[in-house]
Amino acid sequence: MRKTGMKFFPGTLNIQLDQPYHLPKNVIRLEKEEYGGTVSVSIIPCQIFGRDAFILRTDKNNTESGDHPKTIIEIACDVKLRELYNLKDNDLIEVEISDVRFI
């Protein structure tokens, strides 16, 4: 919350992209020691359904040695997006990052 201003709902919404998403150079970093976790994470602000949210990418996923390839982005928000917007697998979702949009 200190770095994002948002208390995240526990869990992320995973979105499959048609092409890999590469992190920008200026990301928010959350080191594992800061929150007592096991992985460090890069955080990128975004919007989904007009709500502020964040793309989270673990260092392992960024080097493609983790659970997800770069074609998957994990969205963290203050609500359970899947439930609030009645999302189902294979629904098309729009995520906005600055002037870049992924559908």
Short mmCIF file of N, CA, C and O in Angstrom, two decimals:
data_model
loop_
_atom_site.label_atom_id
_atom_site.label_comp_id
_atom_site.label_asym_id
_atom_site.label_seq_id
_atom_site.Cartn_x
_atom_site.Cartn_y
_atom_site.Cartn_z
N MET A 1 0.82 -1.18 0.00
CA MET A 1 0.00 0.00 0.00
C MET A 1 0.88 1.26 0.00
O MET A 1 0.52 2.25 -0.62
N ARG A 2 2.01 1.18 0.66
CA ARG A 2 2.91 2.33 0.74
C ARG A 2 3.40 2.75 -0.65
O ARG A 2 3.50 3.93 -0.94
N LYS A 3 3.65 1.80 -1.54
CA LYS A 3 4.19 2.13 -2.85
C LYS A 3 3.13 2.38 -3.91
O LYS A 3 3.38 3.06 -4.89
N THR A 4 1.95 1.83 -3.73
CA THR A 4 0.91 1.96 -4.76
C THR A 4 -0.27 2.82 -4.32
O THR A 4 -1.05 3.26 -5.16
N GLY A 5 -0.44 3.00 -3.02
CA GLY A 5 -1.60 3.73 -2.52
C GLY A 5 -2.85 2.89 -2.54
O GLY A 5 -3.95 3.39 -2.31
N MET A 6 -2.70 1.62 -2.80
CA MET A 6 -3.87 0.72 -2.90
C MET A 6 -3.62 -0.55 -2.08
O MET A 6 -2.53 -1.13 -2.15
N LYS A 7 -4.62 -0.96 -1.34
CA LYS A 7 -4.56 -2.25 -0.65
C LYS A 7 -5.12 -3.29 -1.62
O LYS A 7 -6.29 -3.25 -1.99
N PHE A 8 -4.27 -4.21 -2.05
CA PHE A 8 -4.67 -5.20 -3.05
C PHE A 8 -5.56 -6.28 -2.47
O PHE A 8 -5.34 -6.76 -1.36
N PHE A 9 -6.58 -6.67 -3.27
CA PHE A 9 -7.33 -7.88 -2.98
C PHE A 9 -6.33 -9.03 -3.11
O PHE A 9 -5.52 -9.04 -4.03
N PRO A 10 -6.39 -10.03 -2.22
CA PRO A 10 -5.44 -11.14 -2.34
C PRO A 10 -5.75 -11.97 -3.59
O PRO A 10 -6.83 -12.54 -3.71
N GLY A 11 -4.83 -12.00 -4.51
CA GLY A 11 -5.01 -12.73 -5.77
C GLY A 11 -5.02 -11.76 -6.94
O GLY A 11 -5.31 -10.57 -6.78
N THR A 12 -4.69 -12.26 -8.11
CA THR A 12 -4.64 -11.44 -9.31
C THR A 12 -5.55 -12.01 -10.38
O THR A 12 -5.92 -13.18 -10.34
N LEU A 13 -5.87 -11.16 -11.35
CA LEU A 13 -6.59 -11.60 -12.54
C LEU A 13 -5.54 -11.81 -13.62
O LEU A 13 -4.85 -10.86 -14.00
N ASN A 14 -5.39 -13.03 -14.09
CA ASN A 14 -4.41 -13.32 -15.13
C ASN A 14 -5.04 -13.15 -16.50
O ASN A 14 -6.13 -13.67 -16.75
N ILE A 15 -4.35 -12.42 -17.37
CA ILE A 15 -4.86 -12.14 -18.71
C ILE A 15 -3.86 -12.64 -19.74
O ILE A 15 -2.67 -12.30 -19.68
N GLN A 16 -4.35 -13.44 -20.67
CA GLN A 16 -3.54 -13.98 -21.76
C GLN A 16 -3.52 -12.98 -22.91
O GLN A 16 -4.58 -12.56 -23.38
N LEU A 17 -2.32 -12.59 -23.35
CA LEU A 17 -2.16 -11.66 -24.46
C LEU A 17 -1.77 -12.42 -25.72
O LEU A 17 -1.25 -13.54 -25.65
N ASP A 18 -1.99 -11.81 -26.88
CA ASP A 18 -1.58 -12.41 -28.15
C ASP A 18 -0.08 -12.30 -28.37
O ASP A 18 0.48 -13.04 -29.17
N GLN A 19 0.55 -11.35 -27.70
CA GLN A 19 1.98 -11.15 -27.85
C GLN A 19 2.59 -10.87 -26.48
O GLN A 19 1.87 -10.46 -25.56
N PRO A 20 3.89 -11.07 -26.33
CA PRO A 20 4.52 -10.84 -25.02
C PRO A 20 4.44 -9.38 -24.61
O PRO A 20 4.49 -8.48 -25.44
N TYR A 21 4.31 -9.16 -23.31
CA TYR A 21 4.37 -7.82 -22.74
C TYR A 21 5.74 -7.67 -22.08
O TYR A 21 6.13 -8.46 -21.22
N HIS A 22 6.47 -6.65 -22.50
CA HIS A 22 7.80 -6.37 -21.95
C HIS A 22 7.69 -5.18 -21.02
O HIS A 22 7.07 -4.16 -21.37
N LEU A 23 8.26 -5.31 -19.86
CA LEU A 23 8.20 -4.25 -18.86
C LEU A 23 8.88 -2.98 -19.35
O LEU A 23 9.93 -3.04 -20.00
N PRO A 24 8.30 -1.82 -19.03
CA PRO A 24 8.99 -0.56 -19.33
C PRO A 24 10.19 -0.41 -18.40
O PRO A 24 10.33 -1.15 -17.42
N LYS A 25 11.03 0.55 -18.69
CA LYS A 25 12.24 0.74 -17.87
C LYS A 25 11.92 1.29 -16.48
O LYS A 25 12.57 0.94 -15.51
N ASN A 26 10.94 2.16 -16.39
CA ASN A 26 10.63 2.77 -15.09
C ASN A 26 9.42 2.08 -14.47
O ASN A 26 8.29 2.41 -14.77
N VAL A 27 9.69 1.12 -13.61
CA VAL A 27 8.64 0.39 -12.91
C VAL A 27 8.76 0.67 -11.41
O VAL A 27 9.81 1.11 -10.93
N ILE A 28 7.70 0.41 -10.71
CA ILE A 28 7.74 0.43 -9.25
C ILE A 28 8.28 -0.93 -8.82
O ILE A 28 7.83 -1.97 -9.33
N ARG A 29 9.24 -0.94 -7.92
CA ARG A 29 9.81 -2.21 -7.45
C ARG A 29 9.33 -2.51 -6.04
O ARG A 29 9.28 -1.64 -5.18
N LEU A 30 8.99 -3.75 -5.81
CA LEU A 30 8.67 -4.24 -4.48
C LEU A 30 9.58 -5.44 -4.22
O LEU A 30 9.38 -6.52 -4.80
N GLU A 31 10.59 -5.20 -3.42
CA GLU A 31 11.56 -6.26 -3.13
C GLU A 31 10.98 -7.22 -2.09
O GLU A 31 10.23 -6.81 -1.21
N LYS A 32 11.33 -8.49 -2.23
CA LYS A 32 10.75 -9.52 -1.36
C LYS A 32 10.98 -9.23 0.12
O LYS A 32 10.12 -9.51 0.96
N GLU A 33 12.11 -8.61 0.45
CA GLU A 33 12.41 -8.30 1.85
C GLU A 33 11.46 -7.23 2.41
O GLU A 33 11.21 -7.19 3.61
N GLU A 34 10.90 -6.40 1.54
CA GLU A 34 10.02 -5.33 1.98
C GLU A 34 8.69 -5.84 2.52
O GLU A 34 8.05 -5.19 3.33
N TYR A 35 8.24 -6.97 1.99
CA TYR A 35 6.93 -7.46 2.42
C TYR A 35 6.99 -8.88 2.98
O TYR A 35 5.95 -9.48 3.25
N GLY A 36 8.19 -9.41 3.16
CA GLY A 36 8.34 -10.75 3.74
C GLY A 36 7.96 -11.85 2.78
O GLY A 36 7.60 -12.95 3.21
N GLY A 37 8.05 -11.58 1.48
CA GLY A 37 7.68 -12.57 0.48
C GLY A 37 8.86 -13.39 0.01
O GLY A 37 9.97 -13.29 0.54
N THR A 38 8.61 -14.18 -1.01
CA THR A 38 9.65 -15.05 -1.56
C THR A 38 10.12 -14.59 -2.93
O THR A 38 11.10 -15.11 -3.45
N VAL A 39 9.42 -13.62 -3.54
CA VAL A 39 9.81 -13.12 -4.86
C VAL A 39 9.71 -11.59 -4.89
O VAL A 39 8.85 -11.01 -4.24
N SER A 40 10.61 -10.97 -5.65
CA SER A 40 10.52 -9.54 -5.89
C SER A 40 9.65 -9.30 -7.10
O SER A 40 9.56 -10.14 -8.00
N VAL A 41 8.99 -8.12 -7.14
CA VAL A 41 7.96 -7.87 -8.14
C VAL A 41 8.14 -6.48 -8.75
O VAL A 41 8.46 -5.53 -8.04
N SER A 42 7.93 -6.39 -10.06
CA SER A 42 7.82 -5.10 -10.74
C SER A 42 6.34 -4.77 -10.85
O SER A 42 5.52 -5.65 -11.12
N ILE A 43 6.00 -3.50 -10.66
CA ILE A 43 4.61 -3.06 -10.64
C ILE A 43 4.44 -1.91 -11.62
O ILE A 43 5.20 -0.95 -11.59
N ILE A 44 3.43 -2.01 -12.48
CA ILE A 44 3.16 -1.00 -13.49
C ILE A 44 1.71 -0.54 -13.34
O ILE A 44 0.78 -1.36 -13.40
N PRO A 45 1.46 0.76 -13.16
CA PRO A 45 0.08 1.24 -13.05
C PRO A 45 -0.67 1.00 -14.36
O PRO A 45 -0.11 1.10 -15.46
N CYS A 46 -1.96 0.70 -14.24
CA CYS A 46 -2.82 0.51 -15.41
C CYS A 46 -4.26 0.81 -15.01
O CYS A 46 -4.52 1.14 -13.86
N GLN A 47 -5.15 0.67 -15.96
CA GLN A 47 -6.58 0.76 -15.68
C GLN A 47 -7.28 -0.41 -16.33
O GLN A 47 -6.90 -0.85 -17.42
N ILE A 48 -8.30 -0.91 -15.64
CA ILE A 48 -9.12 -1.99 -16.16
C ILE A 48 -10.56 -1.68 -15.75
O ILE A 48 -10.81 -1.34 -14.59
N PHE A 49 -11.48 -1.70 -16.70
CA PHE A 49 -12.87 -1.32 -16.44
C PHE A 49 -12.97 0.08 -15.84
O PHE A 49 -13.84 0.36 -15.01
N GLY A 50 -12.04 0.97 -16.20
CA GLY A 50 -12.03 2.32 -15.67
C GLY A 50 -11.52 2.44 -14.25
O GLY A 50 -11.53 3.51 -13.66
N ARG A 51 -11.06 1.34 -13.69
CA ARG A 51 -10.54 1.31 -12.31
C ARG A 51 -9.03 1.35 -12.34
O ARG A 51 -8.40 0.74 -13.19
N ASP A 52 -8.46 2.02 -11.36
CA ASP A 52 -7.01 1.96 -11.18
C ASP A 52 -6.64 0.56 -10.75
O ASP A 52 -7.32 -0.07 -9.93
N ALA A 53 -5.55 0.07 -11.30
CA ALA A 53 -5.05 -1.26 -11.00
C ALA A 53 -3.56 -1.28 -11.31
O ALA A 53 -2.98 -0.26 -11.70
N PHE A 54 -2.94 -2.44 -11.15
CA PHE A 54 -1.52 -2.57 -11.40
C PHE A 54 -1.23 -3.92 -12.04
O PHE A 54 -1.81 -4.94 -11.68
N ILE A 55 -0.30 -3.89 -13.00
CA ILE A 55 0.25 -5.13 -13.54
C ILE A 55 1.39 -5.53 -12.62
O ILE A 55 2.26 -4.71 -12.31
N LEU A 56 1.37 -6.77 -12.16
CA LEU A 56 2.45 -7.30 -11.33
C LEU A 56 3.22 -8.32 -12.16
O LEU A 56 2.61 -9.17 -12.82
N ARG A 57 4.53 -8.24 -12.12
CA ARG A 57 5.35 -9.26 -12.81
C ARG A 57 6.49 -9.63 -11.89
O ARG A 57 7.31 -8.79 -11.52
N THR A 58 6.53 -10.90 -11.49
CA THR A 58 7.64 -11.36 -10.65
C THR A 58 8.92 -11.38 -11.47
O THR A 58 8.89 -11.48 -12.70
N ASP A 59 10.04 -11.29 -10.77
CA ASP A 59 11.33 -11.35 -11.46
C ASP A 59 11.47 -12.67 -12.21
O ASP A 59 11.98 -12.70 -13.32
N LYS A 60 11.01 -13.75 -11.60
CA LYS A 60 11.10 -15.05 -12.27
C LYS A 60 10.27 -15.09 -13.54
O LYS A 60 10.72 -15.59 -14.57
N ASN A 61 9.05 -14.55 -13.49
CA ASN A 61 8.23 -14.53 -14.70
C ASN A 61 8.86 -13.62 -15.76
O ASN A 61 8.76 -13.90 -16.96
N ASN A 62 9.53 -12.57 -15.33
CA ASN A 62 10.14 -11.66 -16.28
C ASN A 62 11.33 -12.30 -17.00
O ASN A 62 11.61 -11.98 -18.14
N THR A 63 12.01 -13.24 -16.32
CA THR A 63 13.11 -13.96 -16.97
C THR A 63 12.64 -15.28 -17.57
O THR A 63 13.46 -16.08 -18.02
N GLU A 64 11.32 -15.49 -17.55
CA GLU A 64 10.68 -16.69 -18.10
C GLU A 64 11.14 -17.97 -17.42
O GLU A 64 11.18 -19.02 -18.03
N SER A 65 11.44 -17.85 -16.12
CA SER A 65 11.76 -19.04 -15.34
C SER A 65 10.72 -19.26 -14.23
O SER A 65 10.91 -20.09 -13.36
N GLY A 66 9.62 -18.50 -14.31
CA GLY A 66 8.55 -18.61 -13.31
C GLY A 66 7.36 -19.37 -13.84
O GLY A 66 7.46 -20.16 -14.78
N ASP A 67 6.21 -19.11 -13.25
CA ASP A 67 4.98 -19.83 -13.59
C ASP A 67 4.32 -19.35 -14.87
O ASP A 67 3.56 -20.09 -15.48
N HIS A 68 4.58 -18.09 -15.27
CA HIS A 68 3.88 -17.52 -16.43
C HIS A 68 4.86 -17.02 -17.49
O HIS A 68 5.88 -16.42 -17.16
N PRO A 69 4.50 -17.20 -18.76
CA PRO A 69 5.29 -16.60 -19.84
C PRO A 69 4.97 -15.10 -19.92
O PRO A 69 4.05 -14.62 -19.26
N LYS A 70 5.69 -14.39 -20.75
CA LYS A 70 5.48 -12.94 -20.89
C LYS A 70 4.18 -12.61 -21.61
O LYS A 70 3.80 -11.45 -21.69
N THR A 71 3.48 -13.60 -22.11
CA THR A 71 2.17 -13.37 -22.74
C THR A 71 1.05 -13.35 -21.71
O THR A 71 -0.10 -13.18 -22.07
N ILE A 72 1.39 -13.54 -20.45
CA ILE A 72 0.39 -13.45 -19.37
C ILE A 72 0.74 -12.26 -18.50
O ILE A 72 1.88 -12.11 -18.07
N ILE A 73 -0.26 -11.40 -18.27
CA ILE A 73 -0.08 -10.32 -17.29
C ILE A 73 -1.00 -10.59 -16.12
O ILE A 73 -2.11 -11.11 -16.29
N GLU A 74 -0.52 -10.26 -14.94
CA GLU A 74 -1.31 -10.43 -13.72
C GLU A 74 -1.75 -9.05 -13.25
O GLU A 74 -0.93 -8.16 -13.05
N ILE A 75 -3.05 -8.88 -13.09
CA ILE A 75 -3.62 -7.60 -12.68
C ILE A 75 -4.02 -7.66 -11.21
O ILE A 75 -4.79 -8.54 -10.80
N ALA A 76 -3.50 -6.71 -10.44
CA ALA A 76 -3.86 -6.58 -9.03
C ALA A 76 -4.71 -5.33 -8.87
O ALA A 76 -4.46 -4.31 -9.50
N CYS A 77 -5.72 -5.44 -8.01
CA CYS A 77 -6.66 -4.34 -7.80
C CYS A 77 -7.15 -4.42 -6.36
O CYS A 77 -6.84 -5.37 -5.64
N ASP A 78 -7.96 -3.45 -5.96
CA ASP A 78 -8.48 -3.45 -4.60
C ASP A 78 -9.76 -4.27 -4.45
O ASP A 78 -10.31 -4.37 -3.36
N VAL A 79 -10.22 -4.85 -5.55
CA VAL A 79 -11.43 -5.68 -5.53
C VAL A 79 -11.16 -6.98 -6.28
O VAL A 79 -10.18 -7.08 -7.03
N LYS A 80 -12.03 -7.94 -6.11
CA LYS A 80 -11.94 -9.18 -6.86
C LYS A 80 -12.59 -8.93 -8.22
O LYS A 80 -13.82 -8.99 -8.37
N LEU A 81 -11.77 -8.64 -9.22
CA LEU A 81 -12.27 -8.25 -10.54
C LEU A 81 -13.15 -9.31 -11.16
O LEU A 81 -14.19 -9.01 -11.76
N ARG A 82 -12.76 -10.56 -11.06
CA ARG A 82 -13.52 -11.66 -11.67
C ARG A 82 -14.96 -11.68 -11.16
O ARG A 82 -15.90 -11.85 -11.91
N GLU A 83 -15.11 -11.47 -9.87
CA GLU A 83 -16.44 -11.50 -9.26
C GLU A 83 -17.23 -10.22 -9.54
O GLU A 83 -18.40 -10.26 -9.93
N LEU A 84 -16.60 -9.07 -9.36
CA LEU A 84 -17.28 -7.79 -9.53
C LEU A 84 -17.82 -7.61 -10.95
O LEU A 84 -18.91 -7.10 -11.14
N TYR A 85 -17.04 -8.05 -11.95
CA TYR A 85 -17.44 -7.87 -13.35
C TYR A 85 -17.93 -9.16 -14.00
O TYR A 85 -18.07 -9.24 -15.21
N ASN A 86 -18.20 -10.18 -13.16
CA ASN A 86 -18.74 -11.45 -13.63
C ASN A 86 -17.92 -12.01 -14.80
O ASN A 86 -18.46 -12.39 -15.83
N LEU A 87 -16.60 -12.02 -14.62
CA LEU A 87 -15.70 -12.47 -15.69
C LEU A 87 -15.60 -13.98 -15.73
O LEU A 87 -15.62 -14.65 -14.69
N LYS A 88 -15.49 -14.48 -16.94
CA LYS A 88 -15.32 -15.91 -17.16
C LYS A 88 -14.08 -16.12 -18.02
O LYS A 88 -13.64 -15.22 -18.72
N ASP A 89 -13.53 -17.32 -17.99
CA ASP A 89 -12.39 -17.64 -18.84
C ASP A 89 -12.72 -17.32 -20.29
O ASP A 89 -13.85 -17.53 -20.73
N ASN A 90 -11.75 -16.78 -21.00
CA ASN A 90 -11.84 -16.42 -22.42
C ASN A 90 -12.62 -15.13 -22.70
O ASN A 90 -12.84 -14.80 -23.86
N ASP A 91 -13.07 -14.41 -21.66
CA ASP A 91 -13.67 -13.09 -21.89
C ASP A 91 -12.59 -12.15 -22.42
O ASP A 91 -11.42 -12.26 -22.02
N LEU A 92 -12.97 -11.23 -23.30
CA LEU A 92 -12.04 -10.21 -23.78
C LEU A 92 -12.02 -9.08 -22.76
O LEU A 92 -13.06 -8.58 -22.35
N ILE A 93 -10.82 -8.66 -22.38
CA ILE A 93 -10.62 -7.64 -21.37
C ILE A 93 -9.73 -6.56 -21.96
O ILE A 93 -8.77 -6.86 -22.65
N GLU A 94 -10.03 -5.31 -21.66
CA GLU A 94 -9.18 -4.21 -22.10
C GLU A 94 -8.42 -3.66 -20.90
O GLU A 94 -9.01 -3.34 -19.87
N VAL A 95 -7.09 -3.58 -21.07
CA VAL A 95 -6.22 -3.02 -20.04
C VAL A 95 -5.52 -1.83 -20.66
O VAL A 95 -4.96 -1.93 -21.75
N GLU A 96 -5.56 -0.69 -19.97
CA GLU A 96 -4.93 0.52 -20.49
C GLU A 96 -3.69 0.86 -19.67
O GLU A 96 -3.74 0.93 -18.45
N ILE A 97 -2.58 1.03 -20.39
CA ILE A 97 -1.32 1.45 -19.79
C ILE A 97 -0.92 2.72 -20.50
O ILE A 97 -0.57 2.67 -21.68
N SER A 98 -1.00 3.85 -19.83
CA SER A 98 -0.74 5.15 -20.47
C SER A 98 -1.54 5.25 -21.75
O SER A 98 -2.74 5.14 -21.73
N ASP A 99 -0.85 5.38 -22.89
CA ASP A 99 -1.53 5.47 -24.18
C ASP A 99 -1.57 4.14 -24.91
O ASP A 99 -1.97 4.07 -26.06
N VAL A 100 -1.12 3.07 -24.25
CA VAL A 100 -1.07 1.75 -24.89
C VAL A 100 -2.24 0.92 -24.38
O VAL A 100 -2.51 0.88 -23.19
N ARG A 101 -2.95 0.27 -25.28
CA ARG A 101 -4.07 -0.59 -24.87
C ARG A 101 -3.85 -2.00 -25.39
O ARG A 101 -3.42 -2.21 -26.50
N PHE A 102 -4.17 -2.97 -24.55
CA PHE A 102 -4.14 -4.38 -24.93
C PHE A 102 -5.55 -4.90 -24.85
O PHE A 102 -6.25 -4.67 -23.88
N ILE A 103 -5.99 -5.60 -25.88
CA ILE A 103 -7.34 -6.21 -25.86
C ILE A 103 -7.19 -7.69 -26.10
O ILE A 103 -6.44 -8.12 -26.94
#
